[in-house]
Every structure is written in C-alpha cells, then in structure tokens.
XYZ file of C-alpha atoms in Angstrom:
684
model
C 2.603 -17.546 23.942
C 5.254 -15.603 22.765
C 6.985 -18.463 21.872
C 4.148 -19.518 19.558
C 3.920 -16.226 17.669
C 7.956 -16.216 17.346
C 6.738 -19.533 15.917
C 4.565 -18.848 13.832
C 6.781 -15.490 11.691
C 9.349 -18.170 11.523
C 7.064 -20.232 9.895
C 5.860 -17.312 7.732
C 9.303 -15.646 7.043
C 10.425 -19.092 6.055
C 7.280 -19.708 3.946
C 8.141 -16.889 1.558
C 10.044 -16.051 -1.892
C 12.956 -13.999 -1.098
C 11.508 -9.971 -1.974
C 15.364 -8.811 -0.956
C 16.795 -10.572 -4.738
C 14.275 -6.982 -5.873
C 15.547 -4.570 -4.113
C 19.362 -5.809 -4.916
C 17.788 -5.876 -8.210
C 17.198 -2.677 -8.218
C 20.243 -1.329 -6.510
C 22.231 -2.702 -8.867
C 20.158 -1.542 -11.874
C 20.747 1.944 -9.991
C 24.634 1.566 -10.449
C 25.015 0.077 -13.418
C 22.542 3.378 -15.310
C 25.234 6.080 -12.488
C 28.070 3.581 -13.932
C 27.551 4.271 -17.430
C 28.171 7.554 -17.645
C 31.997 8.329 -16.511
C 33.425 10.861 -13.870
C 31.769 12.923 -10.778
C 27.971 13.938 -11.812
C 25.154 15.886 -11.212
C 21.729 14.130 -10.525
C 18.533 16.678 -11.303
C 16.014 13.586 -9.551
C 12.020 13.648 -10.078
C 11.096 14.698 -6.489
C 7.797 12.551 -7.282
C 11.213 9.722 -7.181
C 12.871 10.173 -3.780
C 10.124 8.340 -1.769
C 10.330 5.258 -4.019
C 15.070 5.411 -4.282
C 14.836 5.588 -0.369
C 13.800 1.955 -0.293
C 16.104 0.988 -2.562
C 19.574 2.816 -1.810
C 21.084 5.738 -0.007
C 22.643 8.581 -0.522
C 26.036 7.123 0.373
C 26.399 4.382 -2.457
C 24.957 8.073 -5.291
C 28.060 9.384 -3.184
C 29.855 6.307 -3.715
C 29.597 5.908 -7.846
C 30.542 9.415 -8.555
C 26.963 11.710 -8.048
C 28.447 15.038 -6.004
C 25.316 16.411 -5.783
C 21.382 16.791 -5.962
C 18.891 18.351 -7.535
C 15.050 18.297 -7.897
C 14.210 18.950 -11.217
C 11.496 21.733 -11.165
C 12.336 24.962 -14.181
C 14.354 26.970 -13.262
C 18.120 27.896 -13.939
C 20.258 24.912 -12.792
C 24.065 25.037 -12.074
C 26.889 22.418 -11.997
C 29.945 22.186 -11.346
C 29.794 18.646 -12.517
C 30.660 18.527 -16.703
C 28.086 15.145 -16.210
C 24.357 16.341 -15.283
C 22.791 13.174 -15.304
C 18.153 13.376 -15.587
C 16.087 10.802 -12.570
C 13.040 11.158 -13.883
C 9.538 9.360 -15.060
C 8.421 9.294 -18.920
C 6.074 13.144 -17.618
C 5.510 15.676 -20.099
C 6.149 18.779 -17.840
C 9.632 17.572 -17.198
C 10.787 16.397 -21.037
C 9.994 19.906 -21.010
C 11.834 21.295 -18.394
C 15.000 19.325 -19.219
C 14.969 21.058 -22.572
C 14.400 24.087 -20.836
C 17.789 23.336 -19.507
C 20.357 22.411 -22.409
C 18.546 25.654 -24.228
C 19.940 27.992 -20.994
C 22.581 26.757 -20.977
C 23.681 26.514 -24.992
C 22.751 30.343 -24.504
C 25.459 30.871 -21.317
C 27.746 28.882 -23.515
C 28.184 25.861 -20.364
C 28.658 22.461 -21.553
C 27.446 19.530 -19.956
C 26.780 16.333 -21.317
C 23.164 15.432 -20.872
C 22.102 12.232 -19.639
C 18.197 11.098 -19.194
C 17.609 8.073 -17.265
C 14.005 7.650 -17.653
C 11.438 5.126 -15.087
C 10.870 2.381 -16.106
C 11.630 2.345 -19.701
C 11.938 4.633 -22.094
C 9.366 6.297 -23.917
C 8.331 8.032 -27.676
C 6.988 10.326 -26.896
C 9.705 11.734 -25.081
C 12.161 11.339 -27.899
C 9.087 13.440 -30.210
C 9.466 16.369 -27.767
C 12.868 16.888 -27.876
C 13.291 16.440 -31.035
C 10.556 19.289 -31.175
C 12.782 21.567 -29.192
C 15.415 20.773 -30.539
C 17.355 18.808 -28.602
C 17.602 15.928 -28.918
C 21.254 15.247 -30.048
C 22.568 17.026 -27.218
C 21.331 14.475 -24.771
C 21.825 10.235 -24.692
C 18.310 9.100 -23.195
C 18.327 5.111 -21.827
C 16.414 4.025 -18.559
C 16.506 2.950 -15.082
C 13.352 -0.508 -14.740
C 12.522 -0.215 -10.859
C 9.823 -2.034 -10.375
C 9.420 -4.072 -7.140
C 10.363 -2.070 -4.274
C 10.036 -4.578 -0.757
C 7.761 -2.533 1.700
C 8.164 -5.424 4.184
C 8.773 -9.818 3.940
C 5.505 -9.731 2.601
C 4.454 -6.537 0.236
C 6.266 -5.256 -2.296
C 4.875 -2.712 -4.426
C 5.590 -0.422 -7.966
C 5.404 3.219 -5.395
C 3.010 4.381 -8.571
C 1.713 7.274 -6.839
C -0.834 8.159 -10.283
C -1.928 4.474 -11.081
C -5.537 5.126 -10.089
C -6.640 8.457 -11.755
C -4.274 6.838 -14.958
C -6.476 4.294 -15.889
C -9.555 4.891 -15.411
C -9.206 8.623 -15.498
C -6.952 9.603 -17.592
C -7.311 6.432 -19.650
C -3.674 5.122 -19.764
C -2.949 1.943 -19.492
C 1.407 2.097 -19.162
C 1.051 0.844 -15.203
C -0.871 -2.351 -16.748
C 2.915 -2.996 -19.393
C 4.782 -1.793 -16.578
C 3.155 -4.869 -13.706
C 2.721 -7.391 -16.147
C 7.216 -6.576 -17.115
C 7.617 -6.780 -12.544
C 5.405 -9.896 -12.615
C 7.680 -10.942 -15.380
C 10.661 -11.239 -13.590
C 9.092 -13.177 -10.255
C 8.484 -15.489 -12.919
C 12.485 -15.337 -14.146
C 13.395 -15.503 -10.467
C 10.529 -18.025 -9.449
C 9.249 -19.485 -12.895
C 5.668 -19.301 -13.858
C 2.946 -18.686 -12.323
C 1.287 -22.423 -12.378
C -2.713 -20.444 -12.064
C -3.384 -17.347 -13.021
C -6.877 -16.124 -10.981
C -7.914 -12.749 -11.683
C -11.288 -10.147 -11.563
C -11.974 -7.044 -13.314
C -12.054 -5.772 -16.255
C -8.136 -3.876 -16.166
C -7.174 -7.402 -14.007
C -8.024 -9.333 -17.754
C -6.251 -7.276 -20.147
C -2.690 -7.856 -17.235
C -3.656 -10.900 -17.682
C -4.058 -11.200 -20.707
C -0.848 -9.636 -21.777
C 1.649 -12.092 -19.227
C -0.031 -15.492 -20.633
C 0.909 -14.228 -23.643
C 1.607 -18.376 -25.692
C 5.746 -17.904 -25.312
C 7.778 -16.906 -28.749
C 8.705 -19.915 -31.311
C 12.693 -18.896 -29.789
C 12.030 -20.625 -27.247
C 15.585 -21.100 -26.269
C 16.834 -17.376 -25.677
C 14.374 -17.424 -22.521
C 15.417 -18.458 -19.238
C 14.584 -21.978 -17.837
C 12.007 -20.799 -15.070
C 9.718 -19.269 -18.066
C 9.362 -22.209 -18.982
C 7.896 -24.836 -16.783
C 5.720 -23.580 -14.215
C 6.960 -22.435 -10.577
C 7.514 -24.693 -7.255
C 7.453 -22.059 -4.733
C 4.259 -20.191 -6.147
C 1.726 -21.540 -6.632
C -1.161 -18.950 -8.267
C -1.515 -15.275 -8.716
C -4.641 -13.705 -8.357
C -5.192 -10.642 -9.322
C -7.595 -8.110 -8.233
C -8.026 -3.576 -9.637
C -9.149 -1.749 -7.713
C -12.624 -0.680 -9.728
C -13.213 -4.143 -8.109
C -14.055 -2.878 -4.489
C -14.094 1.182 -4.363
C -15.721 0.767 -1.143
C -12.540 -0.704 1.301
C -10.338 2.064 0.211
C -13.603 4.921 1.014
C -13.363 3.116 4.667
C -11.671 5.286 7.604
C -8.678 2.140 7.527
C -8.966 0.884 11.899
C -6.065 -0.950 12.159
C -2.505 0.956 13.952
C -0.585 1.350 10.425
C -4.009 2.110 8.418
C -5.331 5.064 11.369
C -2.004 6.926 11.194
C -2.415 6.638 6.744
C -6.311 8.272 7.432
C -5.090 10.962 10.290
C -1.566 11.531 9.272
C -0.468 10.477 6.678
C 2.498 7.881 5.767
C 4.536 8.081 1.857
C 6.253 5.325 0.323
C 6.565 3.619 3.993
C 8.095 6.991 5.611
C 5.123 9.377 7.735
C 6.419 12.642 9.706
C 6.867 12.875 13.127
C 7.550 15.307 15.766
C 11.552 15.188 15.513
C 10.908 14.923 20.139
C 9.462 12.112 19.161
C 12.476 10.809 17.401
C 14.981 12.302 19.051
C 16.566 9.748 21.839
C 14.901 9.692 25.193
C 16.669 11.855 27.646
C 18.534 10.283 30.765
C 15.355 10.669 32.790
C 13.455 8.369 31.219
C 16.142 6.563 30.036
C 17.112 5.664 33.204
C 15.634 2.041 34.248
C 15.988 2.909 37.800
C 12.576 5.338 37.844
C 9.764 4.112 38.460
C 7.975 3.947 35.531
C 10.400 4.635 32.628
C 9.021 2.756 30.705
C 5.747 4.324 30.109
C 7.033 7.895 29.799
C 7.357 8.380 26.971
C 7.373 12.933 26.583
C 8.829 15.226 29.001
C 5.616 15.840 30.830
C 5.202 19.835 30.894
C 5.027 19.215 26.850
C 1.019 19.507 25.522
C -0.291 17.772 22.669
C -0.481 20.582 20.968
C 3.084 21.433 21.435
C 3.692 19.015 19.139
C 1.416 19.006 16.432
C 3.116 22.526 15.756
C 6.838 20.826 16.650
C 9.536 19.999 13.775
C 9.020 17.498 11.425
C 11.531 14.781 10.676
C 10.787 11.482 8.508
C 9.915 7.904 10.276
C 11.073 4.941 8.377
C 7.724 2.603 9.589
C 10.792 -0.884 9.196
C 10.027 -3.945 11.527
C 13.887 -4.418 10.372
C 14.841 -1.378 13.603
C 11.145 -1.442 14.823
C 10.654 -4.507 17.211
C 7.426 -3.547 18.058
C 5.659 -2.789 14.771
C 5.501 -6.445 13.685
C 3.016 -6.970 16.705
C 1.310 -3.497 16.340
C 0.676 -2.304 12.937
C -1.962 -4.996 11.825
C -4.107 -4.800 15.655
C -7.701 -2.615 15.283
C -6.456 0.503 16.546
C -9.062 0.053 19.884
C -6.900 -1.977 20.767
C -2.815 -0.162 20.445
C -3.433 1.294 24.560
C -3.912 -1.659 25.817
C -0.806 -3.651 24.103
C 1.542 -1.289 24.597
C 0.859 -1.226 28.008
C 1.249 -4.871 28.085
C 4.972 -4.505 26.326
C 6.136 -1.495 28.812
C 4.730 -3.968 32.291
C 6.836 -6.536 30.256
C 10.545 -4.480 30.140
C 9.803 -2.627 33.266
C 9.782 -6.733 34.863
C 13.453 -7.220 32.263
C 15.210 -3.793 33.510
C 14.646 -5.346 37.358
C 15.372 -8.987 37.371
C 18.776 -8.073 35.270
C 19.627 -5.231 37.652
C 19.769 -8.248 40.518
C 22.170 -10.096 38.321
C 25.047 -11.049 40.825
C 27.643 -12.778 39.401
C 29.681 -12.118 36.433
C 28.545 -14.899 33.633
C 24.881 -12.651 35.006
C 26.107 -9.227 34.234
C 27.567 -9.840 31.513
C 24.426 -11.461 29.887
C 22.933 -8.204 31.042
C 24.611 -5.904 28.924
C 24.230 -8.364 25.986
C 20.970 -8.015 26.102
C 20.962 -4.434 27.345
C 20.918 -2.653 23.651
C 17.454 -5.032 22.231
C 16.135 -3.570 26.034
C 16.705 0.424 25.010
C 15.649 -0.253 21.281
C 12.334 -1.774 22.556
C 12.408 0.920 24.862
C 13.270 3.630 21.442
C 10.310 1.890 19.818
C 7.751 1.836 23.258
C 8.336 5.543 23.335
C 7.564 6.057 19.795
C 5.420 4.139 19.421
C 3.223 5.393 22.574
C 3.779 9.212 21.377
C 2.240 8.151 18.394
C -0.684 6.829 20.231
C -1.358 9.875 22.076
C -0.980 12.087 18.580
C -3.414 9.640 17.116
C -6.238 9.451 20.189
C -7.498 13.164 19.984
C -8.128 13.055 16.326
C -9.916 10.175 16.326
C -12.385 11.458 19.561
C -13.632 14.838 17.855
C -17.256 14.512 16.474
C -16.678 14.458 12.885
C -14.591 12.016 12.501
C -16.904 9.940 14.784
C -20.106 11.491 12.652
C -17.696 10.448 8.744
C -17.593 6.541 11.146
C -21.358 6.699 11.638
C -22.060 7.402 8.385
C -20.237 4.879 7.123
C -21.252 1.997 9.463
C -24.839 2.953 8.642
C -24.410 2.627 4.623
C -22.589 0.042 4.778
C -26.163 -1.398 7.022
C -27.994 0.077 4.647
C -29.568 1.644 6.771
C -31.758 5.194 6.308
C -29.804 5.919 3.154
C -31.668 9.471 3.135
C -31.068 9.986 6.788
C -27.232 9.947 6.135
C -27.168 11.788 2.804
C -29.099 14.972 4.773
C -25.593 14.094 7.430
C -23.485 14.055 4.465
C -24.985 17.751 3.655
C -24.867 18.359 7.800
C -20.647 18.028 7.501
C -20.835 20.392 4.031
C -21.969 22.842 6.663
C -19.644 22.306 9.356
C -16.411 22.972 6.881
C -15.430 19.108 7.585
C -12.311 18.246 5.028
C -13.488 17.610 1.408
C -11.581 14.727 0.855
C -14.070 12.906 3.739
C -17.224 14.268 2.118
C -16.354 13.375 -1.109
C -15.796 9.836 0.097
C -18.844 9.394 2.528
C -20.621 10.384 -0.205
C -19.634 7.952 -3.274
C -20.518 5.685 -0.342
C -23.075 6.056 -0.468
C -23.315 5.805 -4.127
C -21.839 3.171 -4.627
C -23.511 0.910 -0.918
C -27.823 2.433 -2.369
C -26.829 2.424 -6.343
C -26.993 5.314 -6.640
C -28.601 8.699 -5.015
C -31.467 10.429 -5.892
C -31.074 13.083 -8.936
C -32.321 15.972 -7.186
C -30.232 15.340 -3.888
C -27.199 14.779 -5.493
C -27.378 17.906 -7.815
C -27.710 19.637 -4.455
C -24.893 18.025 -2.387
C -22.941 19.127 -5.284
C -23.826 22.215 -5.800
C -23.130 22.759 -1.808
C -19.704 20.752 -2.244
C -18.535 23.769 -5.154
C -20.325 26.758 -3.063
C -18.202 25.468 0.379
C -15.405 24.467 -0.991
C -14.080 25.640 -4.546
C -15.367 25.715 -8.396
C -11.647 24.002 -8.662
C -13.083 20.768 -7.289
C -15.508 20.500 -10.345
C -12.829 18.196 -12.574
C -13.836 15.921 -9.737
C -17.319 15.177 -9.307
C -17.116 14.909 -13.446
C -14.451 12.228 -12.931
C -15.892 11.076 -9.660
C -19.692 10.767 -12.728
C -17.597 9.952 -15.949
C -18.830 6.231 -17.214
C -15.154 5.404 -16.766
C -15.491 5.232 -12.941
C -19.563 5.684 -12.646
C -19.267 7.039 -8.239
C -21.574 8.784 -7.699
C -24.247 8.006 -9.577
C -28.015 9.179 -10.288
C -30.806 6.496 -9.272
C -32.898 6.545 -11.179
C -30.137 6.919 -13.903
C -31.931 8.749 -17.467
C -32.251 7.447 -20.466
C -29.864 9.051 -21.836
C -26.612 7.865 -19.613
C -24.499 5.795 -21.293
C -24.938 2.495 -20.761
C -20.964 1.610 -19.760
C -22.709 3.262 -16.408
C -25.505 0.776 -15.903
C -23.469 -1.704 -16.457
C -21.283 -0.522 -12.862
C -23.541 -0.934 -11.607
C -22.400 -3.122 -7.965
C -24.766 -5.149 -6.113
C -23.371 -4.376 -2.580
C -27.139 -5.978 -0.616
C -26.579 -9.252 -2.527
C -23.004 -9.134 -2.174
C -22.983 -8.185 1.618
C -25.425 -11.294 2.218
C -22.802 -14.267 -0.252
C -19.468 -13.023 0.802
C -20.935 -11.629 4.937
C -19.240 -8.433 4.572
C -20.842 -7.355 7.960
C -20.504 -9.142 11.649
C -21.919 -8.232 14.086
C -20.199 -5.689 16.346
C -21.915 -6.361 19.908
C -19.946 -7.836 22.958
C -21.990 -10.850 22.011
C -20.384 -10.509 18.958
C -17.188 -9.080 19.380
C -15.208 -12.227 19.676
C -16.990 -13.403 15.448
C -14.958 -9.367 14.761
C -11.263 -10.573 16.487
C -11.774 -13.629 15.024
C -12.563 -12.405 11.590
C -10.938 -9.693 9.127
C -13.234 -7.531 9.537
C -11.120 -6.414 12.761
C -10.010 -4.277 10.351
C -13.005 -2.048 10.530
C -14.398 -2.832 12.888
C -17.320 -5.151 11.809
C -16.659 -5.124 8.057
C -15.185 -8.214 5.501
C -13.132 -5.565 2.972
C -14.823 -7.374 -0.437
C -10.981 -7.795 -2.796
C -10.263 -9.992 0.831
C -13.588 -12.048 0.948
C -13.018 -12.591 -3.041
C -9.254 -13.858 -1.965
C -10.439 -15.913 0.264
C -12.568 -17.484 -2.124
C -10.091 -18.935 -4.157
C -7.599 -19.969 -1.303
C -9.858 -20.257 1.894
C -12.879 -20.691 0.793
C -14.349 -22.409 3.885
C -13.354 -18.828 5.852
C -15.704 -16.774 3.650
C -19.099 -18.746 4.975
C -17.478 -18.972 8.756
C -14.841 -17.364 10.607
C -11.901 -20.090 10.901
C -10.995 -19.658 13.820
C -14.577 -21.335 15.192
C -13.474 -24.354 12.583
C -10.509 -24.560 14.173
C -11.604 -24.646 17.934
C -14.993 -26.991 16.606
C -12.405 -29.513 15.895
C -14.868 -29.257 12.131
C -13.982 -27.920 8.655
C -10.926 -29.170 6.713
C -7.731 -31.263 7.416
C -6.922 -29.867 11.062
C -3.089 -29.584 11.706
C -1.251 -30.246 15.014
C -0.691 -26.138 15.627
C -4.620 -26.103 15.216
C -4.511 -24.268 11.947
C -5.845 -25.833 8.243
C -4.051 -27.090 5.728
C -5.166 -25.616 2.402
C -6.675 -26.704 -0.558
C -5.387 -26.526 -3.836
C -6.430 -23.259 -6.001
C -8.797 -24.846 -8.133
C -10.332 -20.550 -9.241
C -13.795 -19.499 -8.331
C -15.342 -22.925 -7.937
C -17.581 -22.626 -5.647
C -18.227 -18.695 -6.205
C -19.014 -18.185 -9.365
C -22.550 -16.154 -9.346
C -21.103 -14.805 -7.157
C -17.918 -13.692 -8.876
C -19.809 -12.866 -11.861
C -22.094 -11.010 -10.628
C -19.117 -7.908 -9.499
C -19.005 -5.758 -12.857
C -15.890 -6.658 -15.004
C -13.964 -9.659 -16.119
C -14.008 -13.008 -15.051
C -9.867 -14.946 -15.493
C -8.774 -18.776 -14.718
C -6.126 -19.652 -17.184
C -3.408 -22.621 -16.271
C -0.152 -21.816 -17.798
C 1.310 -25.676 -18.751
C 5.172 -24.147 -19.683
C 6.181 -25.412 -23.190
C 6.924 -29.205 -21.323
C 3.241 -28.709 -21.460
C 3.014 -30.589 -17.446
C -0.003 -28.996 -16.474
C 0.451 -27.510 -12.818
C -2.658 -29.114 -10.833
C -0.065 -32.018 -9.826
C 3.513 -30.840 -10.586
C 2.354 -27.392 -7.654
C -1.329 -28.189 -5.977
C -0.851 -30.679 -4.717
C 2.251 -29.917 -2.579
C 3.030 -32.596 0.034
C 1.096 -30.851 3.505
C 4.642 -29.588 4.977
C 5.770 -28.171 2.170
C 4.542 -24.324 2.469
C 4.026 -22.524 -1.141
C 3.307 -19.018 -1.243
C 0.486 -17.306 -3.502
C 0.420 -14.049 -4.766
C -1.917 -11.428 -5.131
C -1.593 -8.178 -6.907
C -3.781 -5.197 -6.413
C -3.167 -3.418 -9.544
C -4.996 0.160 -8.957
C -3.701 0.090 -5.478
C -4.182 -1.848 -2.289
C -5.009 -0.384 1.485
C -2.876 -1.325 5.086
C -6.084 -2.600 5.905
C -5.935 -4.665 3.331
C -2.903 -6.206 3.546
C -3.679 -6.515 7.600
C -6.886 -8.688 6.393
C -4.992 -10.827 4.700
C -2.132 -11.145 7.124
C -4.341 -13.126 9.047
C -6.109 -14.382 6.421
C -2.527 -16.343 5.903
C -1.760 -17.152 9.374
C -4.601 -19.379 9.529
C -3.824 -21.766 7.442
C -0.753 -24.266 6.860
C 0.689 -25.154 3.825
C 0.456 -21.110 2.037
C 1.245 -17.884 2.462
C 0.562 -14.269 0.835
C 2.938 -12.174 -0.588
C 1.271 -9.149 -1.838
C 2.358 -6.852 -5.017
C 0.132 -3.722 -5.275
C 1.363 -0.415 -7.612
C 1.294 1.258 -4.589
C -0.713 2.000 -1.268
C -3.489 3.654 -1.103
C -6.478 5.082 0.681
C -9.819 6.749 -0.031
C -7.800 9.842 0.489
C -4.716 10.235 -1.731
C -7.585 8.561 -4.617
C -9.314 11.376 -4.137
C -6.323 13.735 -4.552
C -4.988 11.852 -7.698
C -8.478 12.947 -9.256
C -8.585 16.002 -8.641
C -5.362 17.059 -8.803
C -4.622 18.328 -5.318
C -0.791 18.075 -4.777
C 1.019 17.537 -1.510
C 4.742 18.862 -1.498
C 6.956 16.935 -2.615
C 10.218 18.443 -2.472
C 11.664 22.063 -0.928
C 13.055 24.722 -3.119
C 15.940 24.198 -5.626
C 19.067 23.388 -3.221
C 21.541 20.653 -2.774
C 20.975 17.549 -1.043
C 24.041 16.413 -0.337
C-alpha cells in the first residue's frame, strides 16, 4: 500500500510544472528591489505582507542585503538608525497617508533620510496623486516589487490576497483581475500559452478576455513561449467565486480544512500552543518506553490549559512534516485511525531496529534514526492538534450547525432550519456561523420569506451589534445577492433576479449529494463528497465537467472496479480524456448565473492546440491549471487532489487569489480585522 502511494506521489510530482521557479522569481525580485537602495536600510513593512513574504524569503536573506531593522507600517513616530528608509506595502490610501505623515514629521524634526517606496505588486497613479497632495512626492522614490504567485505546496500557488472577494463583489474594485492576469501571463512566459481557456462567471470572463487579448504586432519583442501553445499545460480553467457560494459557507470537514475553520490558517501558518511544537521530553522521546510514539503530551497537562498556553506560529508544510501529506486531505473522522496506524508502525520500527546486532545493522539504524525522530515529532504534533480539535467538534452548537447545513442541502424542512438558526442566535452562537447559515439557506432555497428574513436581520443586529449592518446590506446588495427575500419585491433590481441560483436543479444534474448512510458510505469515500461527508463541491464538479466528465455521472472508482467506462491502464486508473470545453454539460453550465468561456489560443503561428497538446501520447503527462478568482477552500483543494489521483496522464496545478473560508469571507465583508502584527518594535 505504501509503495503504491509513493509511486502515485512520485508520478504526481513529476507531472506537475515546477512551482519552485515562481518562488525563485519572487525571491530574486525582492533582492533586486532591496539592492536598488545602496547601503544599510530600515525596512518598514505592511503587516499584511509579512505572511506572504515569509513563504518566499527569510529574515537572514533580508539582513544579507542590507536590512538593518524592520518595523510595521502603522501610525505614530518612526525613528531609524540608517539613512535609508524603505517602505514595502500594498498601494492602499491609508498606508500612503501614514508614509506622508512620517516624511513630514521627519522634516519638522530636521532629520534627513532617503525614502524609497516599494509598492506590491505594482505602482499606482492614486499613490502618486496622494503623495503630491501631501507635498512629499519629491522626497520619495517610488518603485514596485512584483510579487505574484507564491507556492503553498507542490500543486498549489496563491497570490495571497486577503480581500479579493470583497474588492471584486462588494467594492467593485477589479484590480485583482488585472493582477491575476499578470500572474497567469508569467506562467505562460515560463511554459507557453494555455492552449485552451475554459471558464465560468462574469469576472472569470473578464479575466479570460484580458489574458487572451490579441498578441501585439511587434511580436518579435515577446518571448517564444508567448507565441506558441504550451507542451506541458493543456488548458486553463477559471472559476470565479460567485459561481459557487454554497461550498465556502459550509463547514470544511477535512483535517486541514477543519484546522482552518476552528483554529485558523493564515499564509500556511497556524498558531498552536508552544508545548506542541517544543521537542519531546526525554521520556516521550525514549523509544524504549512502551507506547512512547503515541505519547504526545505530559499526562498532567489538560486540554483547557493547552488552549490558554503561549502560542507559537507553525508552518504547515510537507517539506518538514512527513505526516501532513498523508493527513491533510482526509475526512477528520478518519484522522484518529490513521494516527494510530502511524504510531503502531513507528513502535515496530523502533523495536526492530533496536534488535540490530551487527555493525552494519547498527549503522543502518543510526542512518534511519533522524527520519524516525522527525516522524515521531510530527506524530506528536498532529495527535496534540487533533486533541485540540475534537472537543470543538463535539459542542452542541457545532453539531447543530452541521445538521442545519445537511438539511438545507437536501431542502429538508427549510422553515424548521430557519427556526433552528433563530435558536442559535438566542444561544449566542458565533456571528459568522449565523450569517453563513443564513446565506446558505437563501442560496439553496432561492431566498427567504421576506418577513422571516427581516426578523432574523433585526435579531442579528440586536444580538451582535449594529456595526454589522453594513455586512447585512452588502450581502443583500445586487452585486452579491446572497441574502435575498423570496419572492423578490417588484422594486428589486433586475440584476438580483438574474443572480438566482438554480441549486435544486444542480443538485440532481451534478450529483451533489451522495447518501452517507452505512450502506452508501463507500460511495462517499470513493467520490469528492468525502470532503463534506456526503456533499460534492459544485466548483469541483464543474471542473470535472471539463477535465473528468465521467466523474460527474458516476464515481470513477466504481468504473475502475467494474471495468467499465474509459480505457483502463495497468495501474487501474482511467486515461485522462482531452480537454474539449464544456461539451456534454452545456445546459447545466448555462443555468448557472454568469458568462461561460471557451477560448482556443493558437499563438502567432496559428497552430491549433487540439493536435499539438490535446492528443498527447498515453504515457505522457500533462498539467491542467485551475484558477479560482476570489479564493478557494482547503476542502476544494483536497477534492481536486482526489480527482487528480483517479486519472492517468493529467495532474492539476491549483492557482488562486487566496485561501478562503466562510469565516474569512464574512470577516472581510464586515470589516472586522484580526490583528496582524504587534506594536512598533524592531523585528530583527
């Protein structure tokens, strides 16, 4: 079993485009920007960039290139021991005004500095205009640091934009579409034109239009990769988040998704009790102690103490955590069994190796010891992390929320579910949970009775505060239409009625609900619906409509077992079919609000990619790039990895504007911000 997994993993890695190139591009861009300022420098950093930068560089690299001190960019006095001050931030008006205040304050105090402003990912005329209005434009040099896709995993890259969804559909700011286009163009420069661009959603259509605009006549100035279709990549599939708002409002039930829901993952980092991350004591590290590999915490440390313990950031990455790849994408209900199996295997490895007698055997044991200890520490971490999650998943409110979600997905007694939501408000449940459930009810049922909806809104404002009124107004606005009455009043904007989501139709045509009774549990485990214990994410089903058409109609695993369906390979996987757009699912896709995209890029030479890249040899792997405009969830990533494992000859590279959850979407729209940094104290 392990060898099969290793074989699948190696094939998976080999067939992907190399995302480490993107990290190197980001690192080199930062180094070049810092080196453009000669001498020692003080770096003043936009706190929201600290996480993304931490994924592409280290503090030691910054110090090596002249950074003496680092401070957060925030209001207040700024003192520097270096002549050069470098500001690194996104082009937002509040940050620019803070920078202007710093410069004017220094001028009053007769302190002379050389100022450089590095804007991420590009310069903005608005920034120049504000600095000119403040009278400091001549005192500062403006440049850019073009930070684009950041690798989060071997198969996931992200722009790490916190508020892409809000910017697009609440503020009407389409800057993120342009930035996404530039990032995708970088991929094309590395690997060639996307032979086919398929997409769904109005924002996705605008992105596709920008991306596939006619190549300028002066094509001799362009790299060859932008003139011919890619041989490594067979297509780009773009989905904007508005196409599927059901999925992010559901509670994620995979291991990594649940960590994000209940603890929070930000830029691939999670804050955990320091005791979980510290090396084990001599007793727990001693392999001679019976059951030592399952002993994760001192027995006298209760879970309640762990929750209040000092926190420490931990990077969730497979490069240093040998168990994460095995655990991250499975349903949380299976995590305990998997951890137990790992613990037993480690115990056996220790026992076998300790019986080594010859010098050669002892040398082999010493060589394996480092790996065993690393795996032992990972087991300790994930067992402790699971111990933190389990009590949270057993609360009455958590399980009541899951029950409401499942009933709404099945359209079962909707009025009773609304009453249950009302009861949760009375119990003081988390505000984000309430709003997510309410939006889910509105989307799946085509709206909520006007009187009941108004009563619920009133109760939310009275229970949680009137500062959430802008949130409720935004959710009800024509641009979102996530919280609407049914029937719509005659005065309602026509755009809201056009946004009405055909969930009940899609539930049948896309096979969204799989029976999770004991008789049907095999179907759930052999389908992407394992991510939500019986519900298949609409977004992933839409991708299957393009890249794995048979998987929409029935489980690919069932086909392999029955020997039916597409051509089988010796490994039991079905050969991936060529990308032919939405063929076979045109009516289903047309029923979803938003434009439908299917564009073939022929390049300057005019070669059709249908032959050049789609009819690839059976033993040749290709990569399909999936781009989520507005963010995707960890469970969607888990489901797409599962889909990728069912096919032979195609792997997915998942790209997104950022990782989102229902909580992060509600938080960004409401304007309630989590603290990003501490006080203005030196970081290095």
